[in-house]
Amino acid sequence: MTDPAIAQPAATEPAAAVPAAGGDALARALAAEHAAVYAYGVIGGKVADGLRARATGGFDAHRARRDQLRSMIAQRGGSPTEPGPAYHLPFEVRTSADAVRLAVLVEGRLITAYLELAADRDPSLRRLAALAAQECATRAYGWQPSISAFPGMPGRAESGPSPVGPTPPSSPSQPKPIG
């Protein structure tokens, strides 16, 4: 089942999947990607025109990652879950600002799912999880430029907006003349 903060399947649950090597964390990452694909469909319909390309990019990236996870589960002898027919979002998305807030939330929750997958013993799953978490953090930053010391870690405070401009270098001290 997906993290309720991303989106919750509505009405009916898809049939239970057969676990694969990589276990429940891989299945939960897939479920989170199913929810993200749904959420990005909503996001794309609500964002301002200037953000539509970013929403489409997020949708395409999550759809590709979802397909990759489905393939990995099947290759490992498991049966990947199908997406729910619809999902309940954590709040109503009425405006472009709501859509941006949802995108940031979705990316953060996906980071959490991938952090769990990063604990797996399989190096290929750890590598996939690290890359996916990095991509999600980058997308979240694109939606809302803020820095988190521990992205995806529940209960960790955000450190606030990123610096807008470069930090001026400190002026080097001038050596005293000899003599």
Coordinates of N, CA and C in Angstrom, one line a residue:
M1 N 0.8 -1.2 0.0 CA 0.0 0.0 0.0 C 0.9 1.2 0.0
T2 N 0.5 2.3 -0.6 CA 1.3 3.5 -0.7 C 1.2 4.3 0.6
D3 N 2.2 5.2 0.7 CA 2.2 6.1 1.9 C 1.0 7.0 1.8
P4 N 0.2 7.1 2.9 CA -1.0 7.9 2.8 C -0.8 9.3 2.5
A5 N 0.4 9.8 2.7 CA 0.7 11.2 2.4 C 0.9 11.4 0.9
I6 N 1.2 10.4 0.2 CA 1.3 10.6 -1.3 C -0.1 10.5 -1.9
A7 N -0.6 9.4 -1.8 CA -2.0 9.1 -2.4 C -2.4 7.7 -1.9
Q8 N -3.6 7.5 -1.7 CA -4.2 6.3 -1.2 C -5.1 5.7 -2.3
P9 N -4.9 4.4 -2.6 CA -5.8 3.8 -3.5 C -7.3 4.0 -3.1
A10 N -8.1 4.4 -4.1 CA -9.5 4.6 -3.8 C -10.3 3.3 -4.1
A11 N -11.4 3.2 -3.4 CA -12.4 2.1 -3.6 C -11.8 0.7 -3.5
T12 N -11.2 0.2 -4.5 CA -10.7 -1.2 -4.5 C -9.2 -1.2 -4.5
E13 N -8.6 -2.2 -3.9 CA -7.2 -2.5 -3.9 C -6.9 -3.4 -5.1
P14 N -5.7 -3.2 -5.7 CA -5.3 -4.2 -6.7 C -5.0 -5.5 -6.0
A15 N -5.0 -6.6 -6.8 CA -4.7 -7.9 -6.2 C -3.3 -7.9 -5.6
A16 N -3.2 -8.7 -4.5 CA -1.9 -8.7 -3.8 C -0.8 -9.3 -4.7
A17 N 0.4 -8.8 -4.6 CA 1.5 -9.3 -5.5 C 2.2 -10.4 -4.7
V18 N 2.9 -11.2 -5.5 CA 3.8 -12.2 -5.0 C 5.1 -11.5 -4.7
P19 N 5.7 -11.6 -3.5 CA 6.9 -10.9 -3.2 C 8.1 -11.5 -4.1
A20 N 9.0 -10.6 -4.3 CA 10.2 -11.0 -5.1 C 11.4 -10.9 -4.2
A21 N 12.6 -11.3 -4.7 CA 13.8 -11.0 -4.1 C 13.9 -9.5 -4.0
G22 N 14.3 -9.0 -2.9 CA 14.3 -7.5 -2.8 C 13.2 -7.2 -1.9
G23 N 12.2 -8.1 -1.7 CA 11.2 -8.0 -0.7 C 10.2 -6.9 -0.8
D24 N 9.7 -6.6 0.4 CA 8.6 -5.7 0.5 C 9.1 -4.3 0.2
A25 N 10.3 -3.9 0.4 CA 10.8 -2.6 0.1 C 10.7 -2.3 -1.4
L26 N 11.0 -3.2 -2.2 CA 10.8 -3.1 -3.7 C 9.4 -2.9 -4.1
A27 N 8.5 -3.7 -3.5 CA 7.1 -3.6 -3.7 C 6.5 -2.3 -3.3
R28 N 7.0 -1.8 -2.1 CA 6.5 -0.5 -1.6 C 7.0 0.7 -2.5
A29 N 8.2 0.5 -3.0 CA 8.7 1.5 -4.0 C 7.9 1.6 -5.2
L30 N 7.5 0.4 -5.7 CA 6.6 0.3 -6.9 C 5.3 0.9 -6.6
A31 N 4.7 0.6 -5.4 CA 3.4 1.2 -5.0 C 3.5 2.7 -4.9
A32 N 4.6 3.2 -4.4 CA 4.8 4.7 -4.3 C 4.9 5.3 -5.7
E33 N 5.6 4.6 -6.6 CA 5.7 5.1 -8.0 C 4.3 5.1 -8.7
H34 N 3.5 4.0 -8.4 CA 2.1 4.0 -9.0 C 1.4 5.3 -8.5
A35 N 1.5 5.6 -7.2 CA 0.8 6.7 -6.7 C 1.4 8.0 -7.3
A36 N 2.7 8.1 -7.5 CA 3.3 9.3 -8.0 C 2.8 9.5 -9.5
V37 N 2.7 8.5 -10.2 CA 2.2 8.7 -11.6 C 0.8 9.2 -11.6
Y38 N 0.0 8.7 -10.7 CA -1.4 9.3 -10.6 C -1.3 10.7 -10.2
A39 N -0.5 11.0 -9.1 CA -0.5 12.4 -8.6 C 0.1 13.4 -9.6
Y40 N 1.0 12.9 -10.4 CA 1.6 13.8 -11.4 C 0.6 14.1 -12.6
G41 N -0.4 13.2 -12.8 CA -1.4 13.4 -13.7 C -2.3 14.6 -13.2
V42 N -2.6 14.6 -11.9 CA -3.3 15.7 -11.3 C -2.5 17.0 -11.3
I43 N -1.2 16.9 -11.0 CA -0.3 18.1 -10.9 C -0.3 18.7 -12.3
G44 N -0.1 17.9 -13.3 CA 0.0 18.5 -14.7 C -1.3 19.2 -15.1
G45 N -2.4 18.8 -14.6 CA -3.7 19.4 -15.0 C -3.9 20.7 -14.2
K46 N -3.2 21.0 -13.1 CA -3.4 22.1 -12.3 C -2.3 23.2 -12.3
V47 N -1.1 22.8 -12.7 CA 0.0 23.8 -12.6 C -0.2 24.9 -13.7
A48 N 0.4 26.0 -13.4 CA 0.4 27.1 -14.4 C 1.2 26.7 -15.6
D49 N 0.9 27.3 -16.7 CA 1.5 27.0 -18.0 C 3.0 26.9 -18.0
G50 N 3.6 27.8 -17.2 CA 5.1 27.8 -17.2 C 5.7 26.6 -16.4
L51 N 4.9 25.9 -15.7 CA 5.3 24.7 -15.0 C 4.9 23.4 -15.6
R52 N 4.2 23.5 -16.7 CA 3.6 22.3 -17.3 C 4.7 21.3 -17.8
A53 N 5.8 21.9 -18.3 CA 6.9 21.0 -18.8 C 7.6 20.3 -17.7
R54 N 7.7 21.0 -16.5 CA 8.3 20.3 -15.3 C 7.4 19.2 -14.9
A55 N 6.1 19.4 -14.9 CA 5.1 18.4 -14.5 C 5.2 17.2 -15.4
T56 N 5.2 17.5 -16.7 CA 5.3 16.4 -17.7 C 6.6 15.6 -17.5
G57 N 7.7 16.3 -17.2 CA 9.0 15.6 -17.0 C 8.9 14.7 -15.8
G58 N 8.3 15.2 -14.7 CA 8.1 14.4 -13.5 C 7.2 13.1 -13.8
F59 N 6.1 13.4 -14.5 CA 5.3 12.3 -14.9 C 6.0 11.2 -15.7
D60 N 6.8 11.6 -16.7 CA 7.5 10.7 -17.5 C 8.6 10.0 -16.7
A61 N 9.3 10.7 -15.8 CA 10.3 10.0 -15.0 C 9.7 9.0 -14.1
H62 N 8.6 9.3 -13.5 CA 8.0 8.3 -12.5 C 7.4 7.1 -13.3
R63 N 6.9 7.4 -14.5 CA 6.3 6.3 -15.3 C 7.5 5.4 -15.7
A64 N 8.6 5.9 -16.1 CA 9.8 5.1 -16.5 C 10.3 4.3 -15.3
R65 N 10.4 5.0 -14.1 CA 10.9 4.3 -12.9 C 9.9 3.2 -12.5
R66 N 8.6 3.4 -12.6 CA 7.6 2.4 -12.3 C 7.8 1.2 -13.2
D67 N 7.9 1.5 -14.5 CA 8.1 0.4 -15.4 C 9.4 -0.4 -15.1
Q68 N 10.5 0.3 -14.7 CA 11.7 -0.4 -14.4 C 11.5 -1.3 -13.1
L69 N 10.8 -0.8 -12.1 CA 10.6 -1.6 -10.9 C 9.7 -2.8 -11.2
R70 N 8.7 -2.6 -12.0 CA 7.8 -3.8 -12.4 C 8.7 -4.8 -13.1
S71 N 9.5 -4.4 -14.0 CA 10.4 -5.4 -14.7 C 11.4 -6.1 -13.7
M72 N 11.9 -5.3 -12.8 CA 12.9 -5.9 -11.8 C 12.2 -7.0 -10.9
I73 N 10.9 -6.6 -10.5 CA 10.2 -7.6 -9.7 C 9.9 -8.9 -10.5
A74 N 9.5 -8.7 -11.7 CA 9.2 -9.9 -12.5 C 10.5 -10.7 -12.8
Q75 N 11.6 -10.0 -13.1 CA 12.8 -10.7 -13.3 C 13.3 -11.5 -12.1
R76 N 12.9 -11.0 -10.9 CA 13.3 -11.7 -9.7 C 12.3 -12.7 -9.2
G77 N 11.4 -13.0 -10.1 CA 10.4 -14.1 -9.8 C 9.1 -13.6 -9.1
G78 N 9.0 -12.4 -8.9 CA 7.8 -11.8 -8.2 C 6.7 -11.4 -9.2
S79 N 5.6 -11.0 -8.7 CA 4.5 -10.6 -9.5 C 4.2 -9.1 -9.1
P80 N 4.5 -8.2 -9.9 CA 4.3 -6.8 -9.5 C 2.9 -6.4 -9.4
T81 N 2.6 -5.5 -8.5 CA 1.2 -5.1 -8.3 C 0.8 -4.1 -9.4
E82 N -0.5 -4.1 -9.7 CA -1.0 -3.2 -10.6 C -1.4 -1.9 -9.9
P83 N -1.5 -0.8 -10.6 CA -1.9 0.4 -9.9 C -3.4 0.4 -9.5
G84 N -3.8 1.1 -8.5 CA -5.2 1.2 -8.2 C -5.9 2.0 -9.3
P85 N -7.2 1.8 -9.4 CA -8.0 2.5 -10.4 C -8.0 4.0 -10.2
A86 N -7.9 4.4 -8.9 CA -7.9 5.9 -8.5 C -7.3 6.0 -7.2
Y87 N -6.8 7.2 -6.8 CA -6.2 7.4 -5.5 C -6.8 8.6 -4.9
H88 N -6.8 8.6 -3.5 CA -7.2 9.8 -2.8 C -5.9 10.6 -2.5
L89 N -6.0 11.8 -2.8 CA -4.8 12.7 -2.6 C -4.9 13.2 -1.1
P90 N -3.8 13.6 -0.5 CA -3.8 14.0 0.9 C -4.5 15.4 1.1
F91 N -4.7 16.1 0.0 CA -5.5 17.4 0.1 C -6.0 17.7 -1.3
E92 N -7.0 18.5 -1.3 CA -7.6 18.9 -2.6 C -6.7 19.8 -3.4
V93 N -6.5 19.5 -4.6 CA -5.6 20.3 -5.5 C -6.4 21.2 -6.4
R94 N -6.5 22.5 -6.0 CA -7.4 23.4 -6.7 C -6.6 24.4 -7.5
T95 N -5.4 24.7 -7.1 CA -4.6 25.8 -7.7 C -3.2 25.3 -8.1
S96 N -2.5 26.1 -8.8 CA -1.2 25.8 -9.2 C -0.3 25.7 -8.0
A97 N -0.5 26.5 -7.0 CA 0.3 26.4 -5.7 C 0.0 25.1 -5.0
D98 N -1.2 24.6 -5.1 CA -1.5 23.3 -4.5 C -0.8 22.2 -5.2
A99 N -0.8 22.3 -6.5 CA -0.1 21.3 -7.4 C 1.4 21.3 -7.1
V100 N 2.0 22.4 -6.9 CA 3.4 22.5 -6.6 C 3.6 21.8 -5.2
R101 N 2.8 22.2 -4.2 CA 2.9 21.6 -2.9 C 2.8 20.0 -3.0
L102 N 1.9 19.5 -3.8 CA 1.7 18.1 -3.9 C 2.9 17.5 -4.6
A103 N 3.5 18.1 -5.6 CA 4.7 17.6 -6.2 C 5.8 17.5 -5.2
V104 N 6.0 18.5 -4.4 CA 7.1 18.4 -3.4 C 6.9 17.3 -2.4
L105 N 5.6 17.2 -2.0 CA 5.2 16.1 -1.1 C 5.5 14.7 -1.7
V106 N 5.0 14.5 -2.9 CA 5.2 13.3 -3.6 C 6.7 12.9 -3.7
E107 N 7.5 13.8 -4.1 CA 8.9 13.6 -4.2 C 9.6 13.2 -2.9
G108 N 9.2 13.9 -1.8 CA 9.7 13.6 -0.5 C 9.3 12.2 0.0
R109 N 8.1 11.9 -0.3 CA 7.6 10.5 0.2 C 8.3 9.4 -0.7
L110 N 8.6 9.7 -1.9 CA 9.3 8.7 -2.7 C 10.7 8.6 -2.2
I111 N 11.3 9.6 -1.8 CA 12.7 9.5 -1.2 C 12.6 8.6 0.0
T112 N 11.6 8.7 0.8 CA 11.5 7.8 2.0 C 11.4 6.4 1.5
A113 N 10.6 6.1 0.5 CA 10.5 4.7 0.0 C 11.8 4.2 -0.5
Y114 N 12.6 5.1 -1.2 CA 13.8 4.6 -1.7 C 14.9 4.5 -0.6
L115 N 14.8 5.3 0.4 CA 15.7 5.1 1.5 C 15.5 3.7 2.2
E116 N 14.3 3.3 2.3 CA 14.0 2.0 2.8 C 14.7 0.9 1.8
L117 N 14.5 1.1 0.6 CA 15.1 0.1 -0.4 C 16.6 0.1 -0.4
A118 N 17.2 1.3 0.0 CA 18.6 1.4 0.0 C 19.2 0.5 1.1
A119 N 18.4 0.0 2.1 CA 18.9 -0.8 3.1 C 19.0 -2.3 2.7
D120 N 18.6 -2.6 1.5 CA 18.6 -4.0 1.0 C 20.0 -4.5 0.9
R121 N 20.2 -5.8 0.9 CA 21.6 -6.4 0.8 C 22.1 -6.4 -0.6
D122 N 21.2 -6.4 -1.6 CA 21.5 -6.4 -3.0 C 22.2 -5.1 -3.4
P123 N 23.4 -5.1 -3.9 CA 24.1 -3.8 -4.3 C 23.3 -3.2 -5.5
S124 N 22.7 -3.9 -6.4 CA 22.0 -3.3 -7.5 C 20.8 -2.6 -7.0
L125 N 20.1 -3.1 -6.0 CA 19.0 -2.4 -5.4 C 19.4 -1.2 -4.7
R126 N 20.5 -1.3 -4.0 CA 21.0 -0.1 -3.2 C 21.4 1.0 -4.2
R127 N 22.0 0.6 -5.3 CA 22.4 1.6 -6.3 C 21.2 2.3 -6.9
L128 N 20.2 1.5 -7.3 CA 19.0 2.0 -7.9 C 18.3 2.9 -6.9
A129 N 18.2 2.5 -5.6 CA 17.6 3.4 -4.6 C 18.3 4.7 -4.4
A130 N 19.6 4.7 -4.4 CA 20.4 5.9 -4.2 C 20.1 6.9 -5.4
L131 N 20.2 6.3 -6.6 CA 19.9 7.1 -7.8 C 18.5 7.7 -7.8
A132 N 17.5 6.8 -7.5 CA 16.1 7.3 -7.5 C 15.9 8.3 -6.5
A133 N 16.5 8.2 -5.3 CA 16.3 9.2 -4.2 C 16.9 10.5 -4.6
Q134 N 18.1 10.4 -5.3 CA 18.8 11.6 -5.7 C 17.9 12.4 -6.8
E135 N 17.3 11.6 -7.7 CA 16.5 12.2 -8.8 C 15.2 12.8 -8.1
C136 N 14.7 12.2 -7.1 CA 13.5 12.7 -6.5 C 13.8 14.0 -5.7
A137 N 15.0 14.0 -5.1 CA 15.4 15.2 -4.3 C 15.6 16.4 -5.3
T138 N 16.2 16.1 -6.5 CA 16.5 17.1 -7.5 C 15.1 17.6 -8.0
R139 N 14.2 16.8 -8.3 CA 12.9 17.2 -8.8 C 12.2 18.0 -7.7
A140 N 12.2 17.6 -6.4 CA 11.6 18.4 -5.4 C 12.2 19.8 -5.3
Y141 N 13.5 19.9 -5.4 CA 14.2 21.2 -5.4 C 13.8 22.0 -6.5
G142 N 13.5 21.4 -7.7 CA 13.0 22.2 -8.9 C 11.7 22.8 -8.6
W143 N 10.8 22.1 -7.9 CA 9.5 22.6 -7.5 C 9.6 23.7 -6.4
Q144 N 10.4 23.4 -5.5 CA 10.5 24.3 -4.3 C 11.9 24.4 -3.8
P145 N 12.7 25.4 -4.3 CA 14.1 25.4 -3.9 C 14.3 25.6 -2.4
S146 N 14.4 24.5 -1.7 CA 14.8 24.5 -0.3 C 15.7 23.3 -0.1
I147 N 16.5 23.4 0.9 CA 17.5 22.4 1.2 C 17.1 21.7 2.5
S148 N 17.1 20.4 2.5 CA 16.9 19.6 3.6 C 18.2 18.8 3.9
A149 N 18.6 18.8 5.2 CA 19.8 18.0 5.5 C 19.6 16.5 5.3
F150 N 18.4 16.1 5.6 CA 18.1 14.6 5.4 C 16.8 14.5 4.6
P151 N 16.8 14.6 3.3 CA 15.6 14.5 2.5 C 15.0 13.1 2.7
G152 N 13.7 13.1 2.8 CA 13.0 11.8 3.0 C 13.0 11.2 4.3
M153 N 13.7 11.9 5.3 CA 13.7 11.4 6.7 C 12.6 12.0 7.4
P154 N 11.5 11.3 7.8 CA 10.4 11.9 8.6 C 10.9 12.5 9.9
G155 N 10.3 13.7 10.2 CA 10.6 14.4 11.4 C 11.9 15.2 11.4
R156 N 12.6 15.3 10.2 CA 13.7 16.1 10.1 C 13.3 17.5 9.6
A157 N 13.8 18.5 10.2 CA 13.4 19.9 9.9 C 14.1 20.3 8.6
E158 N 13.4 21.1 7.8 CA 14.0 21.7 6.6 C 14.9 22.8 7.1
S159 N 15.9 23.0 6.4 CA 16.9 24.1 6.7 C 16.5 25.4 6.1
G160 N 15.5 25.4 5.3 CA 15.0 26.7 4.7 C 15.5 26.9 3.3
P161 N 15.1 28.0 2.7 CA 15.5 28.3 1.3 C 17.0 28.2 1.1
S162 N 17.3 27.8 -0.1 CA 18.7 27.8 -0.5 C 19.2 29.2 -0.7
P163 N 20.5 29.4 -0.7 CA 21.0 30.8 -1.0 C 20.7 31.1 -2.4
V164 N 20.3 32.4 -2.6 CA 20.0 32.8 -3.9 C 21.2 33.2 -4.8
G165 N 22.2 33.8 -4.1 CA 23.4 34.2 -4.8 C 24.6 33.5 -4.3
P166 N 25.7 33.7 -5.0 CA 26.9 33.1 -4.5 C 27.4 33.8 -3.2
T167 N 28.1 33.0 -2.4 CA 28.7 33.6 -1.2 C 30.0 34.3 -1.5
P168 N 30.1 35.6 -1.2 CA 31.3 36.3 -1.6 C 32.5 35.6 -0.9
P169 N 33.6 35.5 -1.6 CA 34.8 34.9 -0.9 C 35.3 35.9 0.1
S170 N 35.9 35.3 1.1 CA 36.5 36.2 2.2 C 37.8 36.8 1.6
S171 N 38.0 38.1 2.0 CA 39.2 38.8 1.4 C 40.4 38.3 2.1
P172 N 41.4 37.9 1.3 CA 42.7 37.4 1.8 C 43.4 38.6 2.5
S173 N 44.1 38.2 3.6 CA 44.8 39.2 4.3 C 46.1 39.6 3.5
Q174 N 46.4 40.8 3.5 CA 47.6 41.3 2.8 C 48.8 41.1 3.6
P175 N 49.9 40.5 3.1 CA 51.1 40.4 3.9 C 51.7 41.7 4.2
K176 N 52.3 41.9 5.3 CA 53.0 43.1 5.7 C 54.3 43.2 4.9
P177 N 54.6 44.4 4.5 CA 55.9 44.6 3.7 C 57.1 44.3 4.7
I178 N 58.1 43.7 4.1 CA 59.3 43.4 4.8 C 60.2 44.6 4.7
G179 N 60.7 45.0 5.9 CA 61.8 46.0 5.9 C 61.4 47.3 6.3

